[in-house]
């Protein structure tokens, strides 16, 4: 949990507004990186830290909503706070449906923006933790032998050792040994925990 | 085909042969005969001189016999009776009487044809009777000779000089020709022929022929007038037939028009009755044939009150010219509704009290016009709103950018100050200042934009300007059944103002008045626009309506921008009007009208170019 503080990305084509946003966000001690267009942002290399995006809906070139879609498609999504000069309801609904954290209409109160940024960073932080945990489970799962993976799949499907032995054409004693190894390698303290892990990494349930 | 002089005998034979097909047949087709008369009068080579065939002097030398007046008188009486009884054959009778009294072998008449190029023989008795219809050229023949010298002549063997007479057999031993006259002008000859030597004409024969010649003149004139009469009758009959045919054709076409029921047609009289009408007319006014037959249809009653004046005007036009130009009006249908029609009428020929009229149903056209007008109004309104909306949005966006930046930077500044970061705070404040300038620059730019349409002031006639606006609102006035009256003073001076701006204001006030009344219930709908000079320095223009008037609570806001009582209103009309009038140095205000309605009036200084 000792992740570094997050980075706030700002994309706005109005230079003075962009600068003032940077100023405001920096004044609460956050790191800011600002871009004049969606393309510029997409082309940048982002640091591997929690982040969020403050995005103007109406941009020259690729619009804010387009950018949101691109990021979702590329699976590089981070929480987005939209800001707009004159948002309409349809636009707001579209943005929120696509997962926006907040939709602020200019001029907005500074605290509303800063609160939204905090919330967005928190959301990204959680999401990153989740992703890390699942990645850890995947790396443990990769340590299992093929036989152990077969046994694990049947165990989490709720079969008894005897049934598993029958299915795999081996002895019950042998199944017991494999099962013990699975529990150790995956670091599961109980059958229930193993079932949750299997669910998270989405291992295939045998028929 | 006519060159007798150069022609040989055979050719002449064939030519005359046509005229003598059957012995004794009365050939009266003068046109045909005329074609066969040798026309050209050139004396052929070797022709003997005229004198060698003349023996007129002989008449006096021959033995004299006493005149037989009794015989002459009987002949003349017989001729007179024949003329009365059967004028068509009088010339032939004359020839026969001449043959009888002169005791010749052949006798007949020669008449000058209308073109005066030849003589033809309409009547011959005796041996030459088969030659009826023949003739001689005017300028080369015995008849021509007689007419040229204007005296009777006695010829002997004339074929020696005039070879074309050879086929006219039997040949003439002697021929006695006497000219006869109509109105002093010789038109033909009467003649007698002896075909052999047994008979020599004498002075008594000459006297008798001259006597008959005078009768021939009378007969000729009678025949001419009869012919004339016949011609006249024939011409009249022909004309009547043509008129009849035309009338029949027209009748069929008019029937087709009436029965086709494409347009309404009726006949009417000045007592207001509609006498006859076709189905289309009845359909337009919504009555049936029984209503018409019972005499219950009156065009005055079919006309709603507001169109009475138009009817009267049309009647006056009909009284003056017999017809009226088609005009638009409305009919009151049997069910009480009104129908728009185009009507034209004319008096029936020869009648002062009865006429025919047509009516064309304009309902569909009116509906289309109304829909179009409505659509135009809506479009104009939407465009206005949209333009303003668009402009507002873009102004808001422009202004919001620096305002947003200012807010952000000011917030940041506060935080920097709290954190004692003075350098950062200073930068934030600098940004606030910069953005403030930017905002005011944007506002300046918008103001510049608005200034780009400067007033174009000129000396103008207020009343004329009002008339122009009145013309513009006519449609709205009529559509809403508003009575519009202009009370324009004659002593309004020219003022120095922007015509378009002035028109916009007047138009706005008048349209407001019309709209205010259009929503109102019954009550009279009257709109007045007036102009007058006040205080010798100003012109006062007022627009008053008889609508529901002004809500006292709204009086204070009337001229505020975006204040409106209309669901579709923008609330800019009066605000803009007031600012336009104030830009001219005038005043615009509203009061209540008595007994109801509102008055919007404004003053404009007569002004000078310095004020512009």
mmCIF file with all atom_site columns, C-alpha atoms in Angstrom, chain B residues 300-494:
data_model
loop_
_atom_site.group_PDB
_atom_site.id
_atom_site.type_symbol
_atom_site.label_atom_id
_atom_site.label_alt_id
_atom_site.label_comp_id
_atom_site.label_asym_id
_atom_site.label_entity_id
_atom_site.label_seq_id
_atom_site.pdbx_PDB_ins_code
_atom_site.Cartn_x
_atom_site.Cartn_y
_atom_site.Cartn_z
_atom_site.occupancy
_atom_site.B_iso_or_equiv
_atom_site.pdbx_formal_charge
_atom_site.auth_seq_id
_atom_site.auth_comp_id
_atom_site.auth_asym_id
_atom_site.auth_atom_id
_atom_site.pdbx_PDB_model_num
ATOM 1   C CA . UNK B 1 300 ? -76.601 38.518 -51.740 1.00 0.00 ? 300 UNK B CA 1
ATOM 2   C CA . UNK B 1 301 ? -77.418 36.083 -48.950 1.00 0.00 ? 301 UNK B CA 1
ATOM 3   C CA . UNK B 1 302 ? -74.578 33.810 -50.054 1.00 0.00 ? 302 UNK B CA 1
ATOM 4   C CA . UNK B 1 303 ? -72.192 36.676 -49.420 1.00 0.00 ? 303 UNK B CA 1
ATOM 5   C CA . UNK B 1 304 ? -70.864 37.233 -45.878 1.00 0.00 ? 304 UNK B CA 1
ATOM 6   C CA . UNK B 1 305 ? -71.088 40.815 -44.615 1.00 0.00 ? 305 UNK B CA 1
ATOM 7   C CA . UNK B 1 306 ? -67.412 41.547 -45.011 1.00 0.00 ? 306 UNK B CA 1
ATOM 8   C CA . UNK B 1 307 ? -67.547 40.787 -48.743 1.00 0.00 ? 307 UNK B CA 1
ATOM 9   C CA . UNK B 1 308 ? -70.631 42.922 -49.478 1.00 0.00 ? 308 UNK B CA 1
ATOM 10  C CA . UNK B 1 309 ? -68.484 45.857 -50.487 1.00 0.00 ? 309 UNK B CA 1
ATOM 11  C CA . UNK B 1 310 ? -66.506 43.724 -52.931 1.00 0.00 ? 310 UNK B CA 1
ATOM 12  C CA . UNK B 1 311 ? -69.789 42.527 -54.458 1.00 0.00 ? 311 UNK B CA 1
ATOM 13  C CA . UNK B 1 312 ? -71.058 46.076 -54.854 1.00 0.00 ? 312 UNK B CA 1
ATOM 14  C CA . UNK B 1 313 ? -67.842 47.090 -56.536 1.00 0.00 ? 313 UNK B CA 1
ATOM 15  C CA . UNK B 1 314 ? -68.147 44.180 -58.946 1.00 0.00 ? 314 UNK B CA 1
ATOM 16  C CA . UNK B 1 315 ? -71.769 45.116 -59.696 1.00 0.00 ? 315 UNK B CA 1
ATOM 17  C CA . UNK B 1 316 ? -70.732 48.680 -60.454 1.00 0.00 ? 316 UNK B CA 1
ATOM 18  C CA . UNK B 1 317 ? -68.069 47.350 -62.794 1.00 0.00 ? 317 UNK B CA 1
ATOM 19  C CA . UNK B 1 318 ? -70.622 45.099 -64.495 1.00 0.00 ? 318 UNK B CA 1
ATOM 20  C CA . UNK B 1 319 ? -73.047 47.995 -64.876 1.00 0.00 ? 319 UNK B CA 1
ATOM 21  C CA . UNK B 1 320 ? -70.305 50.060 -66.502 1.00 0.00 ? 320 UNK B CA 1
ATOM 22  C CA . UNK B 1 321 ? -68.602 47.514 -68.739 1.00 0.00 ? 321 UNK B CA 1
ATOM 23  C CA . UNK B 1 322 ? -70.901 44.496 -68.843 1.00 0.00 ? 322 UNK B CA 1
ATOM 24  C CA . UNK B 1 323 ? -68.418 42.356 -66.979 1.00 0.00 ? 323 UNK B CA 1
ATOM 25  C CA . UNK B 1 324 ? -66.136 42.317 -63.953 1.00 0.00 ? 324 UNK B CA 1
ATOM 26  C CA . UNK B 1 325 ? -62.579 41.145 -63.470 1.00 0.00 ? 325 UNK B CA 1
ATOM 27  C CA . UNK B 1 326 ? -62.421 37.884 -61.486 1.00 0.00 ? 326 UNK B CA 1
ATOM 28  C CA . UNK B 1 327 ? -61.949 38.632 -57.800 1.00 0.00 ? 327 UNK B CA 1
ATOM 29  C CA . UNK B 1 328 ? -61.526 36.652 -54.597 1.00 0.00 ? 328 UNK B CA 1
ATOM 30  C CA . UNK B 1 329 ? -64.307 36.554 -52.060 1.00 0.00 ? 329 UNK B CA 1
ATOM 31  C CA . UNK B 1 330 ? -66.095 34.102 -49.785 1.00 0.00 ? 330 UNK B CA 1
ATOM 32  C CA . UNK B 1 331 ? -69.464 32.407 -49.967 1.00 0.00 ? 331 UNK B CA 1
ATOM 33  C CA . UNK B 1 332 ? -71.513 31.548 -46.919 1.00 0.00 ? 332 UNK B CA 1
ATOM 34  C CA . UNK B 1 333 ? -72.375 27.867 -47.271 1.00 0.00 ? 333 UNK B CA 1
ATOM 35  C CA . UNK B 1 334 ? -75.677 26.354 -46.228 1.00 0.00 ? 334 UNK B CA 1
ATOM 36  C CA . UNK B 1 335 ? -74.004 24.856 -43.140 1.00 0.00 ? 335 UNK B CA 1
ATOM 37  C CA . UNK B 1 336 ? -72.831 28.308 -42.073 1.00 0.00 ? 336 UNK B CA 1
ATOM 38  C CA . UNK B 1 337 ? -69.164 27.854 -42.926 1.00 0.00 ? 337 UNK B CA 1
ATOM 39  C CA . UNK B 1 338 ? -67.325 30.097 -45.360 1.00 0.00 ? 338 UNK B CA 1
ATOM 40  C CA . UNK B 1 339 ? -65.645 28.991 -48.553 1.00 0.00 ? 339 UNK B CA 1
ATOM 41  C CA . UNK B 1 340 ? -62.999 30.988 -50.425 1.00 0.00 ? 340 UNK B CA 1
ATOM 42  C CA . UNK B 1 341 ? -63.759 31.411 -54.099 1.00 0.00 ? 341 UNK B CA 1
ATOM 43  C CA . UNK B 1 342 ? -62.565 33.204 -57.195 1.00 0.00 ? 342 UNK B CA 1
ATOM 44  C CA . UNK B 1 343 ? -65.593 34.767 -58.874 1.00 0.00 ? 343 UNK B CA 1
ATOM 45  C CA . UNK B 1 344 ? -66.099 36.416 -62.235 1.00 0.00 ? 344 UNK B CA 1
ATOM 46  C CA . UNK B 1 345 ? -69.330 37.582 -63.859 1.00 0.00 ? 345 UNK B CA 1
ATOM 47  C CA . UNK B 1 346 ? -70.716 39.159 -66.997 1.00 0.00 ? 346 UNK B CA 1
ATOM 48  C CA . UNK B 1 347 ? -74.105 40.333 -68.225 1.00 0.00 ? 347 UNK B CA 1
ATOM 49  C CA . UNK B 1 348 ? -75.847 38.111 -70.751 1.00 0.00 ? 348 UNK B CA 1
ATOM 50  C CA . UNK B 1 349 ? -75.794 39.634 -74.211 1.00 0.00 ? 349 UNK B CA 1
ATOM 51  C CA . UNK B 1 350 ? -78.506 42.190 -74.679 1.00 0.00 ? 350 UNK B CA 1
ATOM 52  C CA . UNK B 1 351 ? -79.591 42.033 -71.047 1.00 0.00 ? 351 UNK B CA 1
ATOM 53  C CA . UNK B 1 352 ? -79.137 44.677 -68.375 1.00 0.00 ? 352 UNK B CA 1
ATOM 54  C CA . UNK B 1 353 ? -80.530 42.648 -65.495 1.00 0.00 ? 353 UNK B CA 1
ATOM 55  C CA . UNK B 1 354 ? -79.308 39.091 -66.006 1.00 0.00 ? 354 UNK B CA 1
ATOM 56  C CA . UNK B 1 355 ? -75.852 37.625 -66.153 1.00 0.00 ? 355 UNK B CA 1
ATOM 57  C CA . UNK B 1 356 ? -73.684 34.574 -65.913 1.00 0.00 ? 356 UNK B CA 1
ATOM 58  C CA . UNK B 1 357 ? -71.007 33.975 -63.293 1.00 0.00 ? 357 UNK B CA 1
ATOM 59  C CA . UNK B 1 358 ? -68.365 31.400 -62.534 1.00 0.00 ? 358 UNK B CA 1
ATOM 60  C CA . UNK B 1 359 ? -66.939 30.421 -59.166 1.00 0.00 ? 359 UNK B CA 1
ATOM 61  C CA . UNK B 1 360 ? -63.746 28.516 -58.485 1.00 0.00 ? 360 UNK B CA 1
ATOM 62  C CA . UNK B 1 361 ? -63.226 26.848 -55.102 1.00 0.00 ? 361 UNK B CA 1
ATOM 63  C CA . UNK B 1 362 ? -60.023 28.195 -53.541 1.00 0.00 ? 362 UNK B CA 1
ATOM 64  C CA . UNK B 1 363 ? -60.212 26.165 -50.327 1.00 0.00 ? 363 UNK B CA 1
ATOM 65  C CA . UNK B 1 364 ? -57.326 23.899 -51.206 1.00 0.00 ? 364 UNK B CA 1
ATOM 66  C CA . UNK B 1 365 ? -55.197 26.767 -52.398 1.00 0.00 ? 365 UNK B CA 1
ATOM 67  C CA . UNK B 1 366 ? -55.967 28.795 -49.284 1.00 0.00 ? 366 UNK B CA 1
ATOM 68  C CA . UNK B 1 367 ? -55.153 25.840 -47.091 1.00 0.00 ? 367 UNK B CA 1
ATOM 69  C CA . UNK B 1 368 ? -51.842 25.400 -48.820 1.00 0.00 ? 368 UNK B CA 1
ATOM 70  C CA . UNK B 1 369 ? -51.154 29.118 -48.521 1.00 0.00 ? 369 UNK B CA 1
ATOM 71  C CA . UNK B 1 370 ? -52.008 29.113 -44.841 1.00 0.00 ? 370 UNK B CA 1
ATOM 72  C CA . UNK B 1 371 ? -49.800 26.121 -44.207 1.00 0.00 ? 371 UNK B CA 1
ATOM 73  C CA . UNK B 1 372 ? -46.976 27.749 -46.109 1.00 0.00 ? 372 UNK B CA 1
ATOM 74  C CA . UNK B 1 373 ? -47.425 30.996 -44.251 1.00 0.00 ? 373 UNK B CA 1
ATOM 75  C CA . UNK B 1 374 ? -47.507 29.208 -40.921 1.00 0.00 ? 374 UNK B CA 1
ATOM 76  C CA . UNK B 1 375 ? -44.393 27.276 -41.843 1.00 0.00 ? 375 UNK B CA 1
ATOM 77  C CA . UNK B 1 376 ? -42.638 30.472 -42.860 1.00 0.00 ? 376 UNK B CA 1
ATOM 78  C CA . UNK B 1 377 ? -43.571 32.169 -39.605 1.00 0.00 ? 377 UNK B CA 1
ATOM 79  C CA . UNK B 1 378 ? -42.334 29.211 -37.604 1.00 0.00 ? 378 UNK B CA 1
ATOM 80  C CA . UNK B 1 379 ? -39.179 28.988 -39.609 1.00 0.00 ? 379 UNK B CA 1
ATOM 81  C CA . UNK B 1 380 ? -38.520 32.690 -39.165 1.00 0.00 ? 380 UNK B CA 1
ATOM 82  C CA . UNK B 1 381 ? -39.092 32.371 -35.450 1.00 0.00 ? 381 UNK B CA 1
ATOM 83  C CA . UNK B 1 382 ? -36.972 29.265 -35.086 1.00 0.00 ? 382 UNK B CA 1
ATOM 84  C CA . UNK B 1 383 ? -34.225 30.867 -37.127 1.00 0.00 ? 383 UNK B CA 1
ATOM 85  C CA . UNK B 1 384 ? -34.337 33.942 -34.958 1.00 0.00 ? 384 UNK B CA 1
ATOM 86  C CA . UNK B 1 385 ? -34.244 31.932 -31.772 1.00 0.00 ? 385 UNK B CA 1
ATOM 87  C CA . UNK B 1 386 ? -31.613 29.592 -33.120 1.00 0.00 ? 386 UNK B CA 1
ATOM 88  C CA . UNK B 1 387 ? -29.419 32.444 -34.279 1.00 0.00 ? 387 UNK B CA 1
ATOM 89  C CA . UNK B 1 388 ? -29.705 34.161 -30.962 1.00 0.00 ? 388 UNK B CA 1
ATOM 90  C CA . UNK B 1 389 ? -29.173 30.872 -29.140 1.00 0.00 ? 389 UNK B CA 1
ATOM 91  C CA . UNK B 1 390 ? -26.132 30.139 -31.221 1.00 0.00 ? 390 UNK B CA 1
ATOM 92  C CA . UNK B 1 391 ? -24.764 33.590 -30.624 1.00 0.00 ? 391 UNK B CA 1
ATOM 93  C CA . UNK B 1 392 ? -25.413 33.381 -26.903 1.00 0.00 ? 392 UNK B CA 1
ATOM 94  C CA . UNK B 1 393 ? -23.743 29.995 -26.672 1.00 0.00 ? 393 UNK B CA 1
ATOM 95  C CA . UNK B 1 394 ? -20.698 31.146 -28.477 1.00 0.00 ? 394 UNK B CA 1
ATOM 96  C CA . UNK B 1 395 ? -20.445 34.331 -26.409 1.00 0.00 ? 395 UNK B CA 1
ATOM 97  C CA . UNK B 1 396 ? -20.888 32.297 -23.231 1.00 0.00 ? 396 UNK B CA 1
ATOM 98  C CA . UNK B 1 397 ? -18.184 29.881 -24.295 1.00 0.00 ? 397 UNK B CA 1
ATOM 99  C CA . UNK B 1 398 ? -15.784 32.665 -25.221 1.00 0.00 ? 398 UNK B CA 1
ATOM 100 C CA . UNK B 1 399 ? -16.288 34.411 -21.913 1.00 0.00 ? 399 UNK B CA 1
ATOM 101 C CA . UNK B 1 400 ? -16.309 31.251 -19.845 1.00 0.00 ? 400 UNK B CA 1
ATOM 102 C CA . UNK B 1 401 ? -12.790 30.288 -20.829 1.00 0.00 ? 401 UNK B CA 1
ATOM 103 C CA . UNK B 1 402 ? -11.014 33.218 -19.186 1.00 0.00 ? 402 UNK B CA 1
ATOM 104 C CA . UNK B 1 403 ? -13.513 33.245 -16.325 1.00 0.00 ? 403 UNK B CA 1
ATOM 105 C CA . UNK B 1 404 ? -12.788 29.581 -15.641 1.00 0.00 ? 404 UNK B CA 1
ATOM 106 C CA . UNK B 1 405 ? -9.080  30.227 -15.787 1.00 0.00 ? 405 UNK B CA 1
ATOM 107 C CA . UNK B 1 406 ? -9.420  33.165 -13.401 1.00 0.00 ? 406 UNK B CA 1
ATOM 108 C CA . UNK B 1 407 ? -11.382 31.077 -10.907 1.00 0.00 ? 407 UNK B CA 1
ATOM 109 C CA . UNK B 1 408 ? -8.878  28.240 -11.095 1.00 0.00 ? 408 UNK B CA 1
ATOM 110 C CA . UNK B 1 409 ? -5.857  30.462 -10.696 1.00 0.00 ? 409 UNK B CA 1
ATOM 111 C CA . UNK B 1 410 ? -7.424  32.438 -7.855  1.00 0.00 ? 410 UNK B CA 1
ATOM 112 C CA . UNK B 1 411 ? -8.234  29.200 -6.010  1.00 0.00 ? 411 UNK B CA 1
ATOM 113 C CA . UNK B 1 412 ? -4.713  27.982 -6.578  1.00 0.00 ? 412 UNK B CA 1
ATOM 114 C CA . UNK B 1 413 ? -3.381  31.291 -5.297  1.00 0.00 ? 413 UNK B CA 1
ATOM 115 C CA . UNK B 1 414 ? -5.288  30.928 -2.024  1.00 0.00 ? 414 UNK B CA 1
ATOM 116 C CA . UNK B 1 415 ? -3.818  27.485 -1.516  1.00 0.00 ? 415 UNK B CA 1
ATOM 117 C CA . UNK B 1 416 ? -0.278  28.646 -2.301  1.00 0.00 ? 416 UNK B CA 1
ATOM 118 C CA . UNK B 1 417 ? -0.720  31.422 0.237   1.00 0.00 ? 417 UNK B CA 1
ATOM 119 C CA . UNK B 1 418 ? -1.887  28.965 2.861   1.00 0.00 ? 418 UNK B CA 1
ATOM 120 C CA . UNK B 1 419 ? 1.179   26.867 2.145   1.00 0.00 ? 419 UNK B CA 1
ATOM 121 C CA . UNK B 1 420 ? 3.356   29.976 2.311   1.00 0.00 ? 420 UNK B CA 1
ATOM 122 C CA . UNK B 1 421 ? 4.488   29.406 -1.262  1.00 0.00 ? 421 UNK B CA 1
ATOM 123 C CA . UNK B 1 422 ? 4.636   33.068 -2.236  1.00 0.00 ? 422 UNK B CA 1
ATOM 124 C CA . UNK B 1 423 ? 6.357   32.675 -5.600  1.00 0.00 ? 423 UNK B CA 1
ATOM 125 C CA . UNK B 1 424 ? 3.691   30.247 -6.796  1.00 0.00 ? 424 UNK B CA 1
ATOM 126 C CA . UNK B 1 425 ? 0.964   32.534 -5.391  1.00 0.00 ? 425 UNK B CA 1
ATOM 127 C CA . UNK B 1 426 ? 2.445   35.470 -7.306  1.00 0.00 ? 426 UNK B CA 1
ATOM 128 C CA . UNK B 1 427 ? 2.379   33.493 -10.536 1.00 0.00 ? 427 UNK B CA 1
ATOM 129 C CA . UNK B 1 428 ? -1.252  32.537 -9.956  1.00 0.00 ? 428 UNK B CA 1
ATOM 130 C CA . UNK B 1 429 ? -2.241  36.156 -9.406  1.00 0.00 ? 429 UNK B CA 1
ATOM 131 C CA . UNK B 1 430 ? -0.365  37.169 -12.539 1.00 0.00 ? 430 UNK B CA 1
ATOM 132 C CA . UNK B 1 431 ? -2.433  34.615 -14.433 1.00 0.00 ? 431 UNK B CA 1
ATOM 133 C CA . UNK B 1 432 ? -5.623  36.047 -12.924 1.00 0.00 ? 432 UNK B CA 1
ATOM 134 C CA . UNK B 1 433 ? -4.698  39.498 -14.171 1.00 0.00 ? 433 UNK B CA 1
ATOM 135 C CA . UNK B 1 434 ? -3.823  38.257 -17.635 1.00 0.00 ? 434 UNK B CA 1
ATOM 136 C CA . UNK B 1 435 ? -7.077  36.352 -17.955 1.00 0.00 ? 435 UNK B CA 1
ATOM 137 C CA . UNK B 1 436 ? -9.112  39.319 -16.734 1.00 0.00 ? 436 UNK B CA 1
ATOM 138 C CA . UNK B 1 437 ? -7.677  41.370 -19.590 1.00 0.00 ? 437 UNK B CA 1
ATOM 139 C CA . UNK B 1 438 ? -8.460  38.584 -21.985 1.00 0.00 ? 438 UNK B CA 1
ATOM 140 C CA . UNK B 1 439 ? -12.106 38.518 -20.833 1.00 0.00 ? 439 UNK B CA 1
ATOM 141 C CA . UNK B 1 440 ? -12.533 42.214 -21.324 1.00 0.00 ? 440 UNK B CA 1
ATOM 142 C CA . UNK B 1 441 ? -10.921 41.971 -24.757 1.00 0.00 ? 441 UNK B CA 1
ATOM 143 C CA . UNK B 1 442 ? -13.534 39.411 -25.740 1.00 0.00 ? 442 UNK B CA 1
ATOM 144 C CA . UNK B 1 443 ? -16.311 41.701 -24.576 1.00 0.00 ? 443 UNK B CA 1
ATOM 145 C CA . UNK B 1 444 ? -14.786 44.548 -26.576 1.00 0.00 ? 444 UNK B CA 1
ATOM 146 C CA . UNK B 1 445 ? -14.718 42.338 -29.636 1.00 0.00 ? 445 UNK B CA 1
ATOM 147 C CA . UNK B 1 446 ? -18.405 41.463 -29.289 1.00 0.00 ? 446 UNK B CA 1
ATOM 148 C CA . UNK B 1 447 ? -19.240 45.108 -28.901 1.00 0.00 ? 447 UNK B CA 1
ATOM 149 C CA . UNK B 1 448 ? -17.267 45.912 -32.045 1.00 0.00 ? 448 UNK B CA 1
ATOM 150 C CA . UNK B 1 449 ? -19.240 43.262 -33.836 1.00 0.00 ? 449 UNK B CA 1
ATOM 151 C CA . UNK B 1 450 ? -22.521 44.797 -32.762 1.00 0.00 ? 450 UNK B CA 1
ATOM 152 C CA . UNK B 1 451 ? -21.303 48.214 -33.873 1.00 0.00 ? 451 UNK B CA 1
ATOM 153 C CA . UNK B 1 452 ? -20.673 46.983 -37.374 1.00 0.00 ? 452 UNK B CA 1
ATOM 154 C CA . UNK B 1 453 ? -24.249 47.792 -38.445 1.00 0.00 ? 453 UNK B CA 1
ATOM 155 C CA . UNK B 1 454 ? -24.298 51.548 -37.978 1.00 0.00 ? 454 UNK B CA 1
ATOM 156 C CA . UNK B 1 455 ? -27.529 53.465 -38.340 1.00 0.00 ? 455 UNK B CA 1
ATOM 157 C CA . UNK B 1 456 ? -27.990 54.805 -41.862 1.00 0.00 ? 456 UNK B CA 1
ATOM 158 C CA . UNK B 1 457 ? -29.868 57.960 -41.240 1.00 0.00 ? 457 UNK B CA 1
ATOM 159 C CA . UNK B 1 458 ? -31.583 59.928 -43.919 1.00 0.00 ? 458 UNK B CA 1
ATOM 160 C CA . UNK B 1 459 ? -34.393 62.434 -44.291 1.00 0.00 ? 459 UNK B CA 1
ATOM 161 C CA . UNK B 1 460 ? -37.538 60.380 -44.574 1.00 0.00 ? 460 UNK B CA 1
ATOM 162 C CA . UNK B 1 461 ? -41.288 60.695 -44.751 1.00 0.00 ? 461 UNK B CA 1
ATOM 163 C CA . UNK B 1 462 ? -42.758 59.108 -41.637 1.00 0.00 ? 462 UNK B CA 1
ATOM 164 C CA . UNK B 1 463 ? -46.151 58.524 -43.251 1.00 0.00 ? 463 UNK B CA 1
ATOM 165 C CA . UNK B 1 464 ? -44.597 56.822 -46.219 1.00 0.00 ? 464 UNK B CA 1
ATOM 166 C CA . UNK B 1 465 ? -42.605 54.614 -43.875 1.00 0.00 ? 465 UNK B CA 1
ATOM 167 C CA . UNK B 1 466 ? -45.802 53.737 -41.997 1.00 0.00 ? 466 UNK B CA 1
ATOM 168 C CA . UNK B 1 467 ? -47.547 52.902 -45.277 1.00 0.00 ? 467 UNK B CA 1
ATOM 169 C CA . UNK B 1 468 ? -44.744 50.535 -46.142 1.00 0.00 ? 468 UNK B CA 1
ATOM 170 C CA . UNK B 1 469 ? -45.153 48.718 -42.856 1.00 0.00 ? 469 UNK B CA 1
ATOM 171 C CA . UNK B 1 470 ? -48.939 48.660 -43.255 1.00 0.00 ? 470 UNK B CA 1
ATOM 172 C CA . UNK B 1 471 ? -48.391 46.868 -46.558 1.00 0.00 ? 471 UNK B CA 1
ATOM 173 C CA . UNK B 1 472 ? -46.163 44.361 -44.771 1.00 0.00 ? 472 UNK B CA 1
ATOM 174 C CA . UNK B 1 473 ? -48.708 43.515 -42.106 1.00 0.00 ? 473 UNK B CA 1
ATOM 175 C CA . UNK B 1 474 ? -51.694 43.249 -44.480 1.00 0.00 ? 474 UNK B CA 1
ATOM 176 C CA . UNK B 1 475 ? -51.479 39.491 -44.453 1.00 0.00 ? 475 UNK B CA 1
ATOM 177 C CA . UNK B 1 476 ? -51.520 39.261 -40.684 1.00 0.00 ? 476 UNK B CA 1
ATOM 178 C CA . UNK B 1 477 ? -54.298 41.830 -40.497 1.00 0.00 ? 477 UNK B CA 1
ATOM 179 C CA . UNK B 1 478 ? -56.536 39.912 -42.881 1.00 0.00 ? 478 UNK B CA 1
ATOM 180 C CA . UNK B 1 479 ? -55.690 36.530 -41.442 1.00 0.00 ? 479 UNK B CA 1
ATOM 181 C CA . UNK B 1 480 ? -56.718 37.632 -37.985 1.00 0.00 ? 480 UNK B CA 1
ATOM 182 C CA . UNK B 1 481 ? -59.768 39.579 -39.080 1.00 0.00 ? 481 UNK B CA 1
ATOM 183 C CA . UNK B 1 482 ? -58.370 42.849 -37.787 1.00 0.00 ? 482 UNK B CA 1
ATOM 184 C CA . UNK B 1 483 ? -59.671 46.215 -38.994 1.00 0.00 ? 483 UNK B CA 1
ATOM 185 C CA . UNK B 1 484 ? -56.659 48.433 -39.561 1.00 0.00 ? 484 UNK B CA 1
ATOM 186 C CA . UNK B 1 485 ? -56.925 52.185 -39.742 1.00 0.00 ? 485 UNK B CA 1
ATOM 187 C CA . UNK B 1 486 ? -54.135 54.644 -40.413 1.00 0.00 ? 486 UNK B CA 1
ATOM 188 C CA . UNK B 1 487 ? -54.664 58.138 -39.045 1.00 0.00 ? 487 UNK B CA 1
ATOM 189 C CA . UNK B 1 488 ? -51.754 60.007 -40.525 1.00 0.00 ? 488 UNK B CA 1
ATOM 190 C CA . UNK B 1 489 ? -51.479 63.728 -40.116 1.00 0.00 ? 489 UNK B CA 1
ATOM 191 C CA . UNK B 1 490 ? -50.633 65.800 -43.163 1.00 0.00 ? 490 UNK B CA 1
ATOM 192 C CA . UNK B 1 491 ? -48.303 68.217 -41.390 1.00 0.00 ? 491 UNK B CA 1
ATOM 193 C CA . UNK B 1 492 ? -45.751 65.641 -40.259 1.00 0.00 ? 492 UNK B CA 1
ATOM 194 C CA . UNK B 1 493 ? -42.359 66.963 -41.329 1.00 0.00 ? 493 UNK B CA 1
ATOM 195 C CA . UNK B 1 494 ? -39.554 64.863 -42.722 1.00 0.00 ? 494 UNK B CA 1
#
